[in-house]
mmCIF file of C-alpha atoms in Angstrom:
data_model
loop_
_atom_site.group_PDB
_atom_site.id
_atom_site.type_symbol
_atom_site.label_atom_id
_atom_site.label_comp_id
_atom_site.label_asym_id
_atom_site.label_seq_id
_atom_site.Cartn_x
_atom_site.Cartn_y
_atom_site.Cartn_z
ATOM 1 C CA UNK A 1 -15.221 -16.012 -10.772
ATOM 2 C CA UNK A 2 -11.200 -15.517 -10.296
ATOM 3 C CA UNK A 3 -9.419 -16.598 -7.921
ATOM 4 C CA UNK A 4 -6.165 -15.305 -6.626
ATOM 5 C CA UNK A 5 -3.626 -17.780 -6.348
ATOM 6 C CA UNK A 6 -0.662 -17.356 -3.400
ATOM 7 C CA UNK A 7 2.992 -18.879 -3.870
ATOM 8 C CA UNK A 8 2.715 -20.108 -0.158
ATOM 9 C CA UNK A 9 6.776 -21.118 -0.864
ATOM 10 C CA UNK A 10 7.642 -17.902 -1.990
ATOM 11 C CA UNK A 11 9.798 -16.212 0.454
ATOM 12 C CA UNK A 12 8.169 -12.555 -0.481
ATOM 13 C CA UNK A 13 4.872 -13.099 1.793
ATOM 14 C CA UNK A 14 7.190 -12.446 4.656
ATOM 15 C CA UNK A 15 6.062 -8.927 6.013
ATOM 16 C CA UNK A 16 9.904 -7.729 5.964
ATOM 17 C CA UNK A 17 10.038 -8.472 2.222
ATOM 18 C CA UNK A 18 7.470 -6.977 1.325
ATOM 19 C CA UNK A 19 8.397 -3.826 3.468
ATOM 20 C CA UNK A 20 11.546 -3.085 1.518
ATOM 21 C CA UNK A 21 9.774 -3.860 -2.019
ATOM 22 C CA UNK A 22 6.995 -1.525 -1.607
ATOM 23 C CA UNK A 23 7.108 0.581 1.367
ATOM 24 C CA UNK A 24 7.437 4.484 0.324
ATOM 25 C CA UNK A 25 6.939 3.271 -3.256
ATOM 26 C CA UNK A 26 4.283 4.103 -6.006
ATOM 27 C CA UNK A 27 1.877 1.084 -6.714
ATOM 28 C CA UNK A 28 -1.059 0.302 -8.230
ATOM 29 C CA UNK A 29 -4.755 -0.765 -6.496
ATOM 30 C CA UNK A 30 -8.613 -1.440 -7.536
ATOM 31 C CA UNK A 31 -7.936 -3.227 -10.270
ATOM 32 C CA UNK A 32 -8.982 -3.827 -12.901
ATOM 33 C CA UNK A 33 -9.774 0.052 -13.329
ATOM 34 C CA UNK A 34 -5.773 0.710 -11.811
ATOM 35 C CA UNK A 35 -5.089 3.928 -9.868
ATOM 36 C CA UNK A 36 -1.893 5.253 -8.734
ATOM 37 C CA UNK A 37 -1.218 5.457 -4.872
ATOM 38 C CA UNK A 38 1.838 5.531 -2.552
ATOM 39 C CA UNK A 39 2.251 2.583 0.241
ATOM 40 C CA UNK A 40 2.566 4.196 3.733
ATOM 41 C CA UNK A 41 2.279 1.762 5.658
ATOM 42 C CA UNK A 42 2.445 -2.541 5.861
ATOM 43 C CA UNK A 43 0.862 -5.235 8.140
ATOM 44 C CA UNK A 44 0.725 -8.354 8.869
ATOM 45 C CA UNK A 45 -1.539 -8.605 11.454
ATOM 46 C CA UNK A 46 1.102 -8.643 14.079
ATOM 47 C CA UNK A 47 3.688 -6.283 12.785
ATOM 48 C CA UNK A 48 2.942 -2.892 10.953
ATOM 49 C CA UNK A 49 6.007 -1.188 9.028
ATOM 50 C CA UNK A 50 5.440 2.502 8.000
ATOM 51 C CA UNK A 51 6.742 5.228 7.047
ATOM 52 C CA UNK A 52 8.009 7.970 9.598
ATOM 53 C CA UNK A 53 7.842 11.151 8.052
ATOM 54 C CA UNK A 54 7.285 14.567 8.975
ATOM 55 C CA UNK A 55 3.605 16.047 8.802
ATOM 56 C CA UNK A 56 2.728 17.289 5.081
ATOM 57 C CA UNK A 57 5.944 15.060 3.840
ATOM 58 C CA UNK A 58 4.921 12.824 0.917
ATOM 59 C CA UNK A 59 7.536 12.387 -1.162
ATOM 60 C CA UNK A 60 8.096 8.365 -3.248
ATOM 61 C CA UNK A 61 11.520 7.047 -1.943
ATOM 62 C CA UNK A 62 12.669 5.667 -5.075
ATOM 63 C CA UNK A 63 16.134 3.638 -5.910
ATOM 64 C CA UNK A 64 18.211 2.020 -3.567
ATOM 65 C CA UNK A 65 17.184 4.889 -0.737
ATOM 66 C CA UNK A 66 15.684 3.304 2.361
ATOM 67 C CA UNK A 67 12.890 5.272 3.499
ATOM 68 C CA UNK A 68 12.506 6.226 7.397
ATOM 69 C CA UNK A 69 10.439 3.629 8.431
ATOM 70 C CA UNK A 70 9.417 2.709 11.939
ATOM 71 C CA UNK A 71 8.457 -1.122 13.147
ATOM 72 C CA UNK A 72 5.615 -1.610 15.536
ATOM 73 C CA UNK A 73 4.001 -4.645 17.677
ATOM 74 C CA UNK A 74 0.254 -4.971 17.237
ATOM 75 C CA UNK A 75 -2.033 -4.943 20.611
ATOM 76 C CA UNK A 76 -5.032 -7.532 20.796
ATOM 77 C CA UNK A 77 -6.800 -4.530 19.551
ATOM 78 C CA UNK A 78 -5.217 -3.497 16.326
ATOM 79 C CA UNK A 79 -4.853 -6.997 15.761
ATOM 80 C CA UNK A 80 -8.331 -7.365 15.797
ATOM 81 C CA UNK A 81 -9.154 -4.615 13.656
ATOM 82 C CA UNK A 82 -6.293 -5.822 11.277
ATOM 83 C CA UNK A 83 -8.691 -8.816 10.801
ATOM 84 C CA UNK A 84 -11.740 -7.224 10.287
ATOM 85 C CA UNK A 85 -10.326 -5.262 7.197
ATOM 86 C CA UNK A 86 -8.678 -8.174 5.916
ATOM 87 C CA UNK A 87 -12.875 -10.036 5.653
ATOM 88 C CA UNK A 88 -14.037 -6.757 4.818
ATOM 89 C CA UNK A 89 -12.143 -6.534 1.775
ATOM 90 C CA UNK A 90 -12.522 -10.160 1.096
ATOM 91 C CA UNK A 91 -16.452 -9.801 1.014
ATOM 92 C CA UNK A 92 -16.078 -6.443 -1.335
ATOM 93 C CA UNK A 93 -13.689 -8.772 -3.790
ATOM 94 C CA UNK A 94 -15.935 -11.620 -4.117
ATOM 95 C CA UNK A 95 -19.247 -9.711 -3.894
ATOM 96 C CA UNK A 96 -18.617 -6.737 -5.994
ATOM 97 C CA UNK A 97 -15.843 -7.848 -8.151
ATOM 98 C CA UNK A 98 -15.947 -11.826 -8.253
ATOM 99 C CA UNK A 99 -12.919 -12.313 -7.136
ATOM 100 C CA UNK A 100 -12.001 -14.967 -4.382
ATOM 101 C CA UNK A 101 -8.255 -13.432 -2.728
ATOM 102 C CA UNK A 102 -8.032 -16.533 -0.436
ATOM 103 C CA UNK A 103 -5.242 -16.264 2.449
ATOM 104 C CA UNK A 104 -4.419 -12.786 3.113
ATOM 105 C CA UNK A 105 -0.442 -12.232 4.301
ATOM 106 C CA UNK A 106 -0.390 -8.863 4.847
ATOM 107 C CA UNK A 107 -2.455 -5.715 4.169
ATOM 108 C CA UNK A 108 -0.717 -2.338 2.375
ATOM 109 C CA UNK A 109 -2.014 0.988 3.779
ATOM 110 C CA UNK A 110 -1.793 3.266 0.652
ATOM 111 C CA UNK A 111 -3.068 7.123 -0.210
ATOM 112 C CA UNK A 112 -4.538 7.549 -3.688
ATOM 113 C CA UNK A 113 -2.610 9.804 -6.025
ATOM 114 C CA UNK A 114 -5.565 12.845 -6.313
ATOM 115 C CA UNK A 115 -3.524 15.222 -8.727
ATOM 116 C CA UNK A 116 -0.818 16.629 -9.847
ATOM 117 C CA UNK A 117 1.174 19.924 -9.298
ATOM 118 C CA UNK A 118 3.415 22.301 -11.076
ATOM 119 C CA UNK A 119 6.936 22.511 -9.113
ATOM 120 C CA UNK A 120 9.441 25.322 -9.427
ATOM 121 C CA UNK A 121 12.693 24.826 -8.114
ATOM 122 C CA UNK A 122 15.883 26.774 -7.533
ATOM 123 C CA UNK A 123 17.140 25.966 -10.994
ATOM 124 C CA UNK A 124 13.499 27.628 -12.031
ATOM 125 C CA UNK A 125 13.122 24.266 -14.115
ATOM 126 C CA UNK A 126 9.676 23.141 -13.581
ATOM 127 C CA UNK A 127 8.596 19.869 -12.917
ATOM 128 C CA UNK A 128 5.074 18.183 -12.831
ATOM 129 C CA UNK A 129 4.960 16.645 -8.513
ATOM 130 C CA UNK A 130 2.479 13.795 -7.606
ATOM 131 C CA UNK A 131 -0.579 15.164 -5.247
ATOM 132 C CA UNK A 132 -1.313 12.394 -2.500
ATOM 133 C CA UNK A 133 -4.699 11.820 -0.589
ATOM 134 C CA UNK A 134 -4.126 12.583 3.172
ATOM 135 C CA UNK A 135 -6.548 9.567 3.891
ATOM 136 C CA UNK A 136 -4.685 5.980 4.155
ATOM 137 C CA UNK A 137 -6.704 3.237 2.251
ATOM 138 C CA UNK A 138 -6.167 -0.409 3.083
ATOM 139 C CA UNK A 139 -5.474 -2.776 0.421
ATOM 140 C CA UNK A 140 -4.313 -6.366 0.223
ATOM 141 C CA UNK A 141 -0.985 -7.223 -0.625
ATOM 142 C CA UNK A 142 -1.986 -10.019 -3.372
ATOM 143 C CA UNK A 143 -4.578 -7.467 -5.239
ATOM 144 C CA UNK A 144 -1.964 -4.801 -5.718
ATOM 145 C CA UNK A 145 0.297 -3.621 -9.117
ATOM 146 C CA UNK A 146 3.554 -3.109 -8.560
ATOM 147 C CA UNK A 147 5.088 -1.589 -11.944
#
């Protein structure tokens, strides 16, 4: 079995922090067989950051550029749900995988990176652009890859 150990000092679990680090961001999820995906959205069960985009927009903010985000309270029933992924995920960890995540902060809402695309611009230099899933996965904060 692993286990997951949390820095419960560490001043990153704060749902804010982690906002800024990740949100808009390329990361890394399912380990230990890693895939690419983009963070959309973060929660902590009473607070959800995410990002506030225009339909069909999914560009990586990357840098010092702030992505639009948008801040939202949770109801009783989003809260509830909130919980229900967090054990749902626990169980799949420590059934499937063996791995024990213990106390869960916050929860990153990611889509998988399905492909790739060749991009011509004005220039008519062409660049290689990152294909995102439309579907938003849940993940938990301490399971995730960040570079």
């Amino acid at each position: 079995m692993l286990e997951i150990l949390v820095n419960a000092e560490s001043d990153e679990l704060c749902v804010e922090n982690i906002a800024s680090s990740v949100l808009g961001k390329s990361v890394f999820v399912n380990w230990p067989h890693l895939e690419e995906a983009r963070v959309v959205g973060i929660s902590d069960g009473e607070t959800k950051f995410y990002l506030e985009e225009p339909p069909g927009t999914q560009k990586l903010y990357l840098g010092r550029t702030a992505p639009p985000s948008k801040v939202v309270h949770l109801g009783d029933k989003e809260q509830s749900n909130w919980t229900k992924e967090v054990q749902g995920i626990s169980e799949y960890y420590l059934r499937r995988k063996g791995i024990i995540i213990n106390e869960t902060s916050a929860v990153v809402y990611a889509q998988l990176l399905t492909g790739r695309k060749y991009q011509i611009n004005q220039n008519g230099e062409v660049r290689l652009e990152k294909q995102w899933s439309k579907q938003v996965l849940p993940f938990v904060y301490q399971t995730i890859v960040k570079d």
